Short mmCIF file of C-alpha atoms in Angstrom, two decimals:
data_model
loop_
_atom_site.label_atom_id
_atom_site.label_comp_id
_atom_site.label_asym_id
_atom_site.label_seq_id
_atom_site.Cartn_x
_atom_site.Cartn_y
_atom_site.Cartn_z
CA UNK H 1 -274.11 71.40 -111.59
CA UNK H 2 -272.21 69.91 -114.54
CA UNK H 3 -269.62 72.63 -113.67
CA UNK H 4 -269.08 71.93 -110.43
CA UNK H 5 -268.38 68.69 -111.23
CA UNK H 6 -265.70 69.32 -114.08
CA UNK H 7 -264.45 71.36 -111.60
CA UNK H 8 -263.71 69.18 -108.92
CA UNK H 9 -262.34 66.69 -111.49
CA UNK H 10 -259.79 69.20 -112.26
CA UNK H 11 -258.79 69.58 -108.86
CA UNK H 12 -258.77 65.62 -107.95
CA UNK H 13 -256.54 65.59 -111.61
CA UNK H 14 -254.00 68.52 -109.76
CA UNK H 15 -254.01 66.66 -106.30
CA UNK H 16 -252.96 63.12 -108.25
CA UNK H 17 -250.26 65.22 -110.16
CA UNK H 18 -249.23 66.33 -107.08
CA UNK H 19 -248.99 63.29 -105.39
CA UNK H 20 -246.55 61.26 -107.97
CA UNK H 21 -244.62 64.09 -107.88
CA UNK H 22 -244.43 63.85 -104.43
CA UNK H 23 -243.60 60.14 -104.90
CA UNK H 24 -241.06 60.56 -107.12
CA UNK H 25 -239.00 62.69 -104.79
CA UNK H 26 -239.33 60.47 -101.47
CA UNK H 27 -238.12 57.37 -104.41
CA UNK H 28 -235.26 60.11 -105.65
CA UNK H 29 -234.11 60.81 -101.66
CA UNK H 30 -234.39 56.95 -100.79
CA UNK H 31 -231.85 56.12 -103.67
CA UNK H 32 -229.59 58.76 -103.10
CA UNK H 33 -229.81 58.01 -99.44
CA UNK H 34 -229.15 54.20 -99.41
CA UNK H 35 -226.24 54.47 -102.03
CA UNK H 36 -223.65 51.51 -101.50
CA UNK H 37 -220.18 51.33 -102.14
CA UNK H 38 -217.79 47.94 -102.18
CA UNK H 39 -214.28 47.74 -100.29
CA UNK H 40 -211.98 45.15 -101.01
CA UNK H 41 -208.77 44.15 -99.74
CA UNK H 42 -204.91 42.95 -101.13
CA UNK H 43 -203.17 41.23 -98.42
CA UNK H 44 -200.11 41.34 -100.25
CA UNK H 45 -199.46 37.85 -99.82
CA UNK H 46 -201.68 37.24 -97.02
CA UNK H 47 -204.56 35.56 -96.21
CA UNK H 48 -207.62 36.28 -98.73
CA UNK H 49 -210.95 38.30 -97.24
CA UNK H 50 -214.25 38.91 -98.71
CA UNK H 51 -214.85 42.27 -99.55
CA UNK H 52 -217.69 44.64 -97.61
CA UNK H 53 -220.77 46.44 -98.82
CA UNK H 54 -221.59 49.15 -97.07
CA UNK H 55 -224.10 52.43 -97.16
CA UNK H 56 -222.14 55.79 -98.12
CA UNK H 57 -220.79 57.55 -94.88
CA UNK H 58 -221.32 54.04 -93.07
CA UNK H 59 -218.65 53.21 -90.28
CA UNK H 60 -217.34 49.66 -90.93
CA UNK H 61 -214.52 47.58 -88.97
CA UNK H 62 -211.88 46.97 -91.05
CA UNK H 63 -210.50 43.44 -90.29
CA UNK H 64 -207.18 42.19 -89.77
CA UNK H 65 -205.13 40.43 -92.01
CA UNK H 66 -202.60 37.19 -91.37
CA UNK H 67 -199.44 36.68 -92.91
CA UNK H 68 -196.82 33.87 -92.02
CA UNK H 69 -193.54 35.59 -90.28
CA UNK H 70 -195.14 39.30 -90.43
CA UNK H 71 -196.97 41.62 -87.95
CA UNK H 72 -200.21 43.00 -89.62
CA UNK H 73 -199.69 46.87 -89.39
CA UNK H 74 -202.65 47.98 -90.89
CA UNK H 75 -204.18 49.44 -94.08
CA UNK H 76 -203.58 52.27 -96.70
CA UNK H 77 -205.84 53.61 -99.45
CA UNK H 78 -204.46 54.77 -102.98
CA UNK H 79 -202.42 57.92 -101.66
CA UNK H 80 -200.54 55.66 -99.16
CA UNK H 81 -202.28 56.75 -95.94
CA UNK H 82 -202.38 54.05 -92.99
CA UNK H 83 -206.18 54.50 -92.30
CA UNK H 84 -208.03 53.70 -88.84
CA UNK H 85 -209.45 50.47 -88.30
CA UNK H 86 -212.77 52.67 -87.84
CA UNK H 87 -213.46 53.00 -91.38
CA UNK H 88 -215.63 56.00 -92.57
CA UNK H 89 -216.72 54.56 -96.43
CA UNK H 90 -217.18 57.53 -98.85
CA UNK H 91 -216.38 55.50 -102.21
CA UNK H 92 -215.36 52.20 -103.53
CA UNK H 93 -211.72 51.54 -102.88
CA UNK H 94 -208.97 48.62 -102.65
CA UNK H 95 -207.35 48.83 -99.67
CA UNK H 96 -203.72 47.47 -99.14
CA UNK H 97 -202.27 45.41 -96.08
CA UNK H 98 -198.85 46.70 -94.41
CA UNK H 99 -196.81 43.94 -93.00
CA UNK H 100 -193.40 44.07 -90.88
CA UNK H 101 -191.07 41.41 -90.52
CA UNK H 102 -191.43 39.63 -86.99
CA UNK H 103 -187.74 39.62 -87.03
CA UNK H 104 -187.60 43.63 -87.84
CA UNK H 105 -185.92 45.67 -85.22
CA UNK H 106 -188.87 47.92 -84.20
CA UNK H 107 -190.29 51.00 -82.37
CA UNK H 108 -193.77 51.40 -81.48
CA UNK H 109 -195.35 55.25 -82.59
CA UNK H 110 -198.40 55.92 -79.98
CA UNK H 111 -200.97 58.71 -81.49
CA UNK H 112 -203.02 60.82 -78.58
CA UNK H 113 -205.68 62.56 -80.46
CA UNK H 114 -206.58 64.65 -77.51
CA UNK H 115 -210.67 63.80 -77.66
CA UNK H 116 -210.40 63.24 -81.40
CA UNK H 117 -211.16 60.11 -84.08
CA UNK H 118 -209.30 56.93 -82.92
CA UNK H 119 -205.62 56.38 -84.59
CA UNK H 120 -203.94 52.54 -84.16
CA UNK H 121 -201.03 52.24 -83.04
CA UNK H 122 -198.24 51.74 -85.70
CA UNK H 123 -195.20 49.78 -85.82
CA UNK H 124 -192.18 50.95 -87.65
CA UNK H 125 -189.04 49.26 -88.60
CA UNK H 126 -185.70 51.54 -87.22
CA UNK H 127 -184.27 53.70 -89.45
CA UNK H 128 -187.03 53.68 -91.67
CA UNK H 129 -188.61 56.53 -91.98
CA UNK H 130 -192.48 57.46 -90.64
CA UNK H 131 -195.41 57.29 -92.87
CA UNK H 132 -198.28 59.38 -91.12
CA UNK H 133 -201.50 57.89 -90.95
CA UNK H 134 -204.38 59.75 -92.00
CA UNK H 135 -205.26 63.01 -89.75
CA UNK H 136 -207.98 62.45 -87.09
CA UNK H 137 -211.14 64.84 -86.98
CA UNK H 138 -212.47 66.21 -83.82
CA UNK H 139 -216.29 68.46 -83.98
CA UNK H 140 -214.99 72.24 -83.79
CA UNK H 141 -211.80 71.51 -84.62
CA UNK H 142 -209.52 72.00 -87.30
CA UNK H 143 -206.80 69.39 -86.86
CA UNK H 144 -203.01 70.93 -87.46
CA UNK H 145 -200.36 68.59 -86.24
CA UNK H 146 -198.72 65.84 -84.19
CA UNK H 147 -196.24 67.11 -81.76
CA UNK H 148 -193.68 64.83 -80.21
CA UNK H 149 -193.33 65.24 -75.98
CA UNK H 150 -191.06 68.45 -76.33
CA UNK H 151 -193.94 69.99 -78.59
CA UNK H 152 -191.37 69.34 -81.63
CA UNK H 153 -194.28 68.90 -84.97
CA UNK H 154 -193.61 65.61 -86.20
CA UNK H 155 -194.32 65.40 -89.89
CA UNK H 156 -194.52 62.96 -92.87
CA UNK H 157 -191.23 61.21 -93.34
CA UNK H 158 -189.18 61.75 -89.73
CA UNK H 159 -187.14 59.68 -88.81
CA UNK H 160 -188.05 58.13 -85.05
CA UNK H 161 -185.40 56.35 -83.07
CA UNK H 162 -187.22 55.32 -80.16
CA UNK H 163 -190.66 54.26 -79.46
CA UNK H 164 -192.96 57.32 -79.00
CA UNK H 165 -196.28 58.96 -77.87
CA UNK H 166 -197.11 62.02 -80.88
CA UNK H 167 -200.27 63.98 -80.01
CA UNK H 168 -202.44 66.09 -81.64
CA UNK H 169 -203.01 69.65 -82.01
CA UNK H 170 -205.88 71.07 -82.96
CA UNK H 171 -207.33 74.60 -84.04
CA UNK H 172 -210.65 75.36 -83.00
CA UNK H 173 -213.00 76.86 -85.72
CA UNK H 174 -214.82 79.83 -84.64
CA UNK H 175 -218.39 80.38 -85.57
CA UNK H 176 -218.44 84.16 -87.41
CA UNK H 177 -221.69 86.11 -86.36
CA UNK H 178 -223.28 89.48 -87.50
CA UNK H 179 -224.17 91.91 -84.91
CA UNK H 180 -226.34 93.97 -86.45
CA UNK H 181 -228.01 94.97 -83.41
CA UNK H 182 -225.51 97.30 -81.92
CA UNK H 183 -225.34 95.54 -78.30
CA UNK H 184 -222.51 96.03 -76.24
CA UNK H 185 -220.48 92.73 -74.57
CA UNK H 186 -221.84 91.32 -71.58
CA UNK H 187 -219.49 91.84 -68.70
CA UNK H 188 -217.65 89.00 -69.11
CA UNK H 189 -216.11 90.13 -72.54
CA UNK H 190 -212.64 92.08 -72.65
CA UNK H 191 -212.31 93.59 -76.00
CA UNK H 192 -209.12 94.77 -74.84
CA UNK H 193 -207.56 91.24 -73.61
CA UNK H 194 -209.47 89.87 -77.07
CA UNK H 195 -207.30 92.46 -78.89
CA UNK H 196 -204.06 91.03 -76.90
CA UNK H 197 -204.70 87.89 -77.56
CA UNK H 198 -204.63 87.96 -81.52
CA UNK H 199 -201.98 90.17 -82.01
CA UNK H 200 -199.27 88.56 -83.95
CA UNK H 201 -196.04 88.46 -82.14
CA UNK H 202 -193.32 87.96 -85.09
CA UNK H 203 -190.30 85.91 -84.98
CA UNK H 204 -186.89 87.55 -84.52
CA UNK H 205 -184.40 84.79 -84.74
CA UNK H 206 -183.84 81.09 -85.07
CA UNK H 207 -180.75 79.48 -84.37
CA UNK H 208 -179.23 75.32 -84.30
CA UNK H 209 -177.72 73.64 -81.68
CA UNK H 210 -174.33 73.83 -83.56
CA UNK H 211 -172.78 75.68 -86.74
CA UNK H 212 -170.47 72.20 -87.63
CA UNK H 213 -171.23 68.71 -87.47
CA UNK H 214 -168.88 65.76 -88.24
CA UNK H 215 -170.97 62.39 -89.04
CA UNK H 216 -169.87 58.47 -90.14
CA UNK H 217 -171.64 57.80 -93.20
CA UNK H 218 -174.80 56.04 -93.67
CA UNK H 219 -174.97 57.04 -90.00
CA UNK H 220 -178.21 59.56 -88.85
CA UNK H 221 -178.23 62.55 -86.48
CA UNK H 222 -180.22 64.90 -85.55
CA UNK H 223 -179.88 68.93 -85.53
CA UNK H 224 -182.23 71.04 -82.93
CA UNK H 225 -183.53 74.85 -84.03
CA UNK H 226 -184.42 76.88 -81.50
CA UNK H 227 -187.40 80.04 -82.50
CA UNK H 228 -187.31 83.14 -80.27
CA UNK H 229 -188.93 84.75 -78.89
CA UNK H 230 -190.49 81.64 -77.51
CA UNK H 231 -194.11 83.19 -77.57
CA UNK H 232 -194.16 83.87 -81.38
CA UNK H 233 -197.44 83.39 -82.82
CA UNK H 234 -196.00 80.57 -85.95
CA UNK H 235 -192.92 78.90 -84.97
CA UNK H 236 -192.85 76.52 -87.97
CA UNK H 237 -189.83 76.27 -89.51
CA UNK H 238 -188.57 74.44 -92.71
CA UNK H 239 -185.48 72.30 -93.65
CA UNK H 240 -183.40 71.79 -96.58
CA UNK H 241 -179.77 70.10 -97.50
CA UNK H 242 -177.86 71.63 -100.34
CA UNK H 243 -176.38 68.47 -101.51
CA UNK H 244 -178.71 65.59 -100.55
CA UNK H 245 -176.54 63.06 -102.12
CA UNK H 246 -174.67 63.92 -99.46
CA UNK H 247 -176.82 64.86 -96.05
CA UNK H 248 -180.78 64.63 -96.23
CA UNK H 249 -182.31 66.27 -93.74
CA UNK H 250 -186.47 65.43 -93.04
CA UNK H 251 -189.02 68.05 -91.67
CA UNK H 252 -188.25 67.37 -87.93
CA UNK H 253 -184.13 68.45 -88.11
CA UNK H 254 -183.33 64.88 -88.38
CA UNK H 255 -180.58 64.14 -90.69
CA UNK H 256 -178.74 61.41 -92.60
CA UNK H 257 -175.55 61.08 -94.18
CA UNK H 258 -175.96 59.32 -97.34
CA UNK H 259 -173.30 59.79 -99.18
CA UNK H 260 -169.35 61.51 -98.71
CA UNK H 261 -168.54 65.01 -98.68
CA UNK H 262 -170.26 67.74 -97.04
CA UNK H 263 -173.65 69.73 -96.95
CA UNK H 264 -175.15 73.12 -95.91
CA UNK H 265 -178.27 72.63 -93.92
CA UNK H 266 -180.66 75.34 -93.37
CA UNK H 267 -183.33 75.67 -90.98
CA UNK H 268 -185.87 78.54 -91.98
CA UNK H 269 -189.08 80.31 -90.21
CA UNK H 270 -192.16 80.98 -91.92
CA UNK H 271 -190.79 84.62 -91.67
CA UNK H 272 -187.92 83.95 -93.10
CA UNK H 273 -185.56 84.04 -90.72
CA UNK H 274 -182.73 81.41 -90.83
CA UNK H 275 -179.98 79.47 -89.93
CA UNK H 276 -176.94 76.91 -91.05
CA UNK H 277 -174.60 74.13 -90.15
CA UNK H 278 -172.03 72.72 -92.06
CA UNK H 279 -172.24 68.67 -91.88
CA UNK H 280 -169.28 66.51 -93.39
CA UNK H 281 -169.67 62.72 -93.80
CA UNK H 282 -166.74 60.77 -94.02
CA UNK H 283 -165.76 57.08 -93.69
CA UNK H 284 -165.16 55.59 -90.58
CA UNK H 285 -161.73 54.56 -90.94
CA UNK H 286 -159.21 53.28 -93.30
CA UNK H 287 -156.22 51.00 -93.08
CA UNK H 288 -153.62 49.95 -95.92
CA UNK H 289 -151.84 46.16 -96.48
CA UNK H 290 -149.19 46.49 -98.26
CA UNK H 291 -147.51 43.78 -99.88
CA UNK H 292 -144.25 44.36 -99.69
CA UNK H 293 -142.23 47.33 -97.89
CA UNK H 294 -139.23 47.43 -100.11
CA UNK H 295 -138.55 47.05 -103.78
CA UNK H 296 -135.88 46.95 -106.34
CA UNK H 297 -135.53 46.89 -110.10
CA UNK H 298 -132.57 44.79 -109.20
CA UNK H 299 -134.26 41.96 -106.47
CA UNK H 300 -136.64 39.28 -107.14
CA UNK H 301 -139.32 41.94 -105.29
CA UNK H 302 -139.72 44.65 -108.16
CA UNK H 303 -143.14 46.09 -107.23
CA UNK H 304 -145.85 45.76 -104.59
CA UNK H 305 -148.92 46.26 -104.08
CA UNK H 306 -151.12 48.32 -101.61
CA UNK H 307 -154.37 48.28 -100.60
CA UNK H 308 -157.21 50.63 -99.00
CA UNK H 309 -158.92 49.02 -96.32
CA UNK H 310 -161.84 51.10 -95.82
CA UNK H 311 -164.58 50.69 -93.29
CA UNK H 312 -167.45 52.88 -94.70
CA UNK H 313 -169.83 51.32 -92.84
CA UNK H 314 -171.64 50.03 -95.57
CA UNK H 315 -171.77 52.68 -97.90
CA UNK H 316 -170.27 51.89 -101.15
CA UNK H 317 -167.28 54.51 -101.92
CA UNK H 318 -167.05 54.68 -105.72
CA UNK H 319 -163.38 54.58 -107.10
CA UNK H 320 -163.41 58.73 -108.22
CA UNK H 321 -163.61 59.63 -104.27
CA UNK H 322 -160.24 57.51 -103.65
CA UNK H 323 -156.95 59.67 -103.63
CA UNK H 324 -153.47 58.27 -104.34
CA UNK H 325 -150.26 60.65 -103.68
CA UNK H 326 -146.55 59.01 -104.07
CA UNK H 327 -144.17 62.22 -103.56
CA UNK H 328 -140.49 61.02 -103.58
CA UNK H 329 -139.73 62.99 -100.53
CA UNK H 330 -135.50 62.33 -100.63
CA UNK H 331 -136.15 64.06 -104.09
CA UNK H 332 -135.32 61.02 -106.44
CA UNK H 333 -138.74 61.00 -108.61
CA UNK H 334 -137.17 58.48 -110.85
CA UNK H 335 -136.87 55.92 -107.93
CA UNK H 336 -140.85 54.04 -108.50
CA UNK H 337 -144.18 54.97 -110.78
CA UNK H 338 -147.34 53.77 -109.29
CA UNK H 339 -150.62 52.95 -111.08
CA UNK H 340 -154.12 53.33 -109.61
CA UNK H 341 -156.81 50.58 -109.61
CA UNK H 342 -159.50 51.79 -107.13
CA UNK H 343 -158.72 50.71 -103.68
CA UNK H 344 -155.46 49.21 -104.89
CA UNK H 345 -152.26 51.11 -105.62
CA UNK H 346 -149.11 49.66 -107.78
CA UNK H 347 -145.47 50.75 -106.91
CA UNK H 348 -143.11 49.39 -109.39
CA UNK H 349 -139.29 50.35 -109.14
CA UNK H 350 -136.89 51.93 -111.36
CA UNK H 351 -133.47 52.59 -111.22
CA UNK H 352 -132.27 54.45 -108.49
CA UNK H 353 -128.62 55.97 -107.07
CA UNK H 354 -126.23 54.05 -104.94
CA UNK H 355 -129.05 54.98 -101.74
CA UNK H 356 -132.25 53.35 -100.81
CA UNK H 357 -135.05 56.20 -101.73
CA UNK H 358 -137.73 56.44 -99.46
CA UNK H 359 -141.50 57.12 -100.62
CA UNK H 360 -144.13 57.64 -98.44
CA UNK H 361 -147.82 56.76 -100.14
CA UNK H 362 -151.16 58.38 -98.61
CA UNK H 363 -154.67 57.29 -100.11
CA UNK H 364 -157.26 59.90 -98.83
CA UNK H 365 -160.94 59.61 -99.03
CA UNK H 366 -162.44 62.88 -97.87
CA UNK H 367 -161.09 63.95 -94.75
CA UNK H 368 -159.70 60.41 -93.95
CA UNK H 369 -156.70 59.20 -94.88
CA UNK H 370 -153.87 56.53 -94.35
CA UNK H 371 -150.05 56.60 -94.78
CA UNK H 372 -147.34 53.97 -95.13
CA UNK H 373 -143.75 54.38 -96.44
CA UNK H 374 -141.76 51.96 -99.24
CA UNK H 375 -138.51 52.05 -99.66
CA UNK H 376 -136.61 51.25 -103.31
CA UNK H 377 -133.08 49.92 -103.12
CA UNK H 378 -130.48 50.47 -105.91
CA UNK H 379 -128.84 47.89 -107.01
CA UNK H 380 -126.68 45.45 -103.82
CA UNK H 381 -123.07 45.90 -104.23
CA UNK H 382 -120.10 44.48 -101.70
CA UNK H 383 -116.97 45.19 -101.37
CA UNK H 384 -114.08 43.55 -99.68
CA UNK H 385 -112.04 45.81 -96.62
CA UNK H 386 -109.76 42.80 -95.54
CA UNK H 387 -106.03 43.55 -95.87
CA UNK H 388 -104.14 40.08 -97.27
CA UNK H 389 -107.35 39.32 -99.28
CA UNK H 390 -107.66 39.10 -103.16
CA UNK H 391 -111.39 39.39 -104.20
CA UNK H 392 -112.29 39.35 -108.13
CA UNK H 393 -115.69 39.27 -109.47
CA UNK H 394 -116.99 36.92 -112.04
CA UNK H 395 -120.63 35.93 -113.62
CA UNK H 396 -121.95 38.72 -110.28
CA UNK H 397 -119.65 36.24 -107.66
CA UNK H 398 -116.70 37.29 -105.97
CA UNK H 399 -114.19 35.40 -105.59
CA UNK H 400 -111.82 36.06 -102.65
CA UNK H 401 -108.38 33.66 -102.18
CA UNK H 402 -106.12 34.31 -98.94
CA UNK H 403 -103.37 32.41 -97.31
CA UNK H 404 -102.82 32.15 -93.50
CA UNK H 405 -105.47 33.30 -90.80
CA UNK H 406 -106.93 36.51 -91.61
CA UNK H 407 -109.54 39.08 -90.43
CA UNK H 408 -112.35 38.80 -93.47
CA UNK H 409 -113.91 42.13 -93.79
CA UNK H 410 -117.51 42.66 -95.90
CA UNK H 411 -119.57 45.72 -96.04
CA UNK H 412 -122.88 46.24 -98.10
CA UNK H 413 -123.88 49.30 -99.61
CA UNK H 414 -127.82 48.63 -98.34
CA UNK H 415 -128.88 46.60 -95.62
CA UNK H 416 -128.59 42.83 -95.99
CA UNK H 417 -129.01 39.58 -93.95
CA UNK H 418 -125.46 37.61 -93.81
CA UNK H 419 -126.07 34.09 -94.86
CA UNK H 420 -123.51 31.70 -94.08
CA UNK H 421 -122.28 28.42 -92.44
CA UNK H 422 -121.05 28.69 -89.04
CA UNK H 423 -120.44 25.27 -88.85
CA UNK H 424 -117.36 25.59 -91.39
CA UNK H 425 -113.32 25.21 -90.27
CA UNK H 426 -112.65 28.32 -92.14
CA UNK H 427 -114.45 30.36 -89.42
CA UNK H 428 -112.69 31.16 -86.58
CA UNK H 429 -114.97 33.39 -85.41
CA UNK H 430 -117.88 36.05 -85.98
CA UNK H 431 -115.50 39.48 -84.88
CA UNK H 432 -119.12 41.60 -85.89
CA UNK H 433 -121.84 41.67 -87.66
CA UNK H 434 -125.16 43.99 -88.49
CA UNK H 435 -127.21 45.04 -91.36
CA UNK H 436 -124.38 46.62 -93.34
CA UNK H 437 -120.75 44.42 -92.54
CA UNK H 438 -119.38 41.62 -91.56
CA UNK H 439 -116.10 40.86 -89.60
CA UNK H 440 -114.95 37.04 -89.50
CA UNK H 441 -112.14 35.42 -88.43
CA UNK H 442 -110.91 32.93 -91.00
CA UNK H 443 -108.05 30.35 -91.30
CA UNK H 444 -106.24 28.40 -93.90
CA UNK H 445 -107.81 24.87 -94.28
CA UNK H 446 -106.62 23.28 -97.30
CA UNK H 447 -109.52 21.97 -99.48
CA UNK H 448 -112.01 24.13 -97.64
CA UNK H 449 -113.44 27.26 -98.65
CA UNK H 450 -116.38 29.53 -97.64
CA UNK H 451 -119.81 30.17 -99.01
CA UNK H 452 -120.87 34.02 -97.65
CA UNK H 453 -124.28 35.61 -99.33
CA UNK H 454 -125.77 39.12 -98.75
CA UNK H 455 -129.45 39.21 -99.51
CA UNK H 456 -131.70 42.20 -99.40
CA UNK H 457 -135.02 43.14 -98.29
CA UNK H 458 -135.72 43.18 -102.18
CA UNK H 459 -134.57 39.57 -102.71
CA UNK H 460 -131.07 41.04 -104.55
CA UNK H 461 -128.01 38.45 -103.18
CA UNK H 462 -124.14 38.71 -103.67
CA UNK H 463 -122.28 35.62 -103.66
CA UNK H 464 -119.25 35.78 -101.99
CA UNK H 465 -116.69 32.80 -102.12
CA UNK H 466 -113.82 32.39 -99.91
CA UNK H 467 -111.18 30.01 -101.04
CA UNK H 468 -108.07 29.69 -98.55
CA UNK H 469 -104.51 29.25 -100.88
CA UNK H 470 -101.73 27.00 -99.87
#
């Protein structure tokens, strides 16, 4: 009898055992179960909100944040993805607001997730580029990309110039199973149309809508590739610039000039397969103002100054990308030196023959460039062709007597203006006059005499006095 009884206290000692055991698991489950996590929030500047406490795996609504002169465009988590305002909480986290200027030119980006998670809507500022927000999950599917309305993917970074509906494609994930039974298919199974329908049809070409492409810069553009056959099983392609400080290109073809000069862009399938255009980015237009047109080592106008107007739209050409070239075309290399400052060339004269050179001055910035011509004048002379006319020169004045009427006779060895006063009795008369002489009729007046000057482009003048003899 004692027996018995030490035996059932054994077995009332296992069952208690047995029990806190028990207990301890169901405690162990509960914790792990009802395991919280805490999100809080930067506004950035905005309004401040509470954080949430919530159960791991719990769905919470994130809430919206206000900021004076911004649009609320959601929130990211630490990698930078905009995340659904259906909020699946796996961990704690800070989560950051996204604003947008209210004054921001926009475009609206629509996501269709074809029966999958939710995605917001997202605002994004033009010619920014596109942040993708994180990817949506659908049961039996294995999400692979957002496609555009001509089925073009769409990935991190394009760049989208009008407001646009992406949608999702998705992969569905077969469930493997053993048949270790042998059984045939039922009769709606076609291992033959099965076979068709997973072969692999390669890629045999790719090519762009152009081989050459001339852009402004800090302008954007966008080159198309084109995979054939168009029922190849992967018609992903890459992209890639070989100067990006000159063209970028993004994942979608789109491209950007951001700098001058020229790039190779190459589109290439997953086969390898692949394909180039040649895109050159120049300035929009240039223009020169130029000081003065003519110089002379001899005139009050020695040098002048020209300068590169260049319309770059924007873009900030540094100095080592701006060209000069002075050739002395008429051969006389003596006639001006010229000295570089950036957008600003120098032309200062020197002495030249008894001929006005000519110099023609191009600035070039890429495949732009701008022309203008200046001219350098040797040094004014005049000389007398009147018959009954003494001229003698003294301190650079010539003096010139006569006696009786004459015909006064001037020329200039470079073109001048004839300064003089009509309004004197020594003139009779103007017989001629243009750039280079001067025909007047003059008269003896006793105690008058005649002030003539011929003054250059340059600012040179010749003093010529006419003195009438008894």
């Amino acid at each position: 009898m004692k027996k018995i009884f030490e035996n059932k206290k054994l077995l009332f000692g296992l069952l208690g055992a047995l029990v806190a055991i028990a207990i301890i698991i169901v405690v162990i489950i509960l914790t792990l179960g009802s395991k919280r996590y805490t999100i809080s929030f930067n506004t950035d500047g905005g309004n401040s909100l509470e954080s949430i406490t919530a159960k791991e795996k719990e769905t919470i609504t994130l809430p919206i944040a206000v900021k004076e002169g911004y649009i609320f465009n959601g929130w990211t988590d630490e990698d930078g993805k905009i995340l659904p305002s259906e909020y699946v909480v796996t961990k704690d986290a800070t989560l950051k607001a996204v604003w947008v200027s209210e004054t921001a030119d926009t475009i609206t980006i629509k996501f269709d997730t074809d029966g999958g998670s939710k995605i917001d809507d997202m605002i994004v500022v033009k010619g920014e580029t596109l942040k993708l927000p994180q990817n949506p999950t659908k049961e039996g599917y294995k999400f692979k990309t957002w496609v555009d309305k001509n089925e073009t993917p769409i990935y991190d970074e394009a760049l989208l110039l009008e407001d646009t509906t992406l949608k999702a494609v998705w992969e569905k994930v077969e469930v493997k199973t053993n048949n270790t039974n042998n059984t045939t298919n039922s009769g709606n199974e076609n291992p033959v149309n099965n076979s068709q329908e997973n072969k692999t049809i390669e890629v045999t070409g790719v090519s762009l809508n152009t081989t050459s492409k001339s852009m402004i810069v800090n302008t954007t553009d966008k080159l198309v590739a084109t995979v054939v056959p168009d029922n190849a099983s992967d018609k992903t392609v890459t992209w890639s610039s070989d100067n990006t400080s000159v063209i970028t290109v993004d994942q979608n073809g789109n491209i950007k000039a951001v700098g001058l000069g020229e790039a190779n862009i190459t589109v290439k399938t997953a086969n390898g397969k692949t394909a180039s255009a040649k895109v050159i980015s120049d300035v929009k237009n240039i223009t020169l103002s130029v000081t003065n047109q003519t110089i002379s080592k001899y005139g009050t106008i020695n040098s002048t100054t020209i300068t590169a107007n260049i319309d770059s739209n924007g873009y900030n050409v540094p100095n080592s990308l701006i060209t000069w070239s002075a050739p002395d075309t008429t051969g006389y290399t003596s006639a001006a030196s010229m000295s570089i400052n950036g957008k600003i060339a120098t032309i200062t004269a020197r002495d030249v023959w008894s001929r006005t050179s000519t110099i023609p001055v191009t600035v070039k910035i890429n495949n732009k460039e701008a022309k203008t011509t200046i001219y350098v004048e040797p040094k004014l002379s005049v000389s007398n062709k009147s018959s009954g006319v003494t001229c003698n020169e003294s301190n650079g004045i010539m003096l010139c007597t006569f006696k009786g009427e004459k015909s006064f006779y001037l020329q200039s060895n470079i073109d001048v203006s004839w300064e003089y006063n009509t309004s004197s009795p020594v003139i009779a008369g103007v017989e001629g006059k243009d750039v280079r002489n001067l025909k007047l009729s003059v008269q003896y007046v006793a105690q008058n005499g005649l002030n003539i000057k011929a003054r250059s482009k340059a600012g040179q003048v010749k003093e010529i006095v006419l003195t009438p003899t008894v």
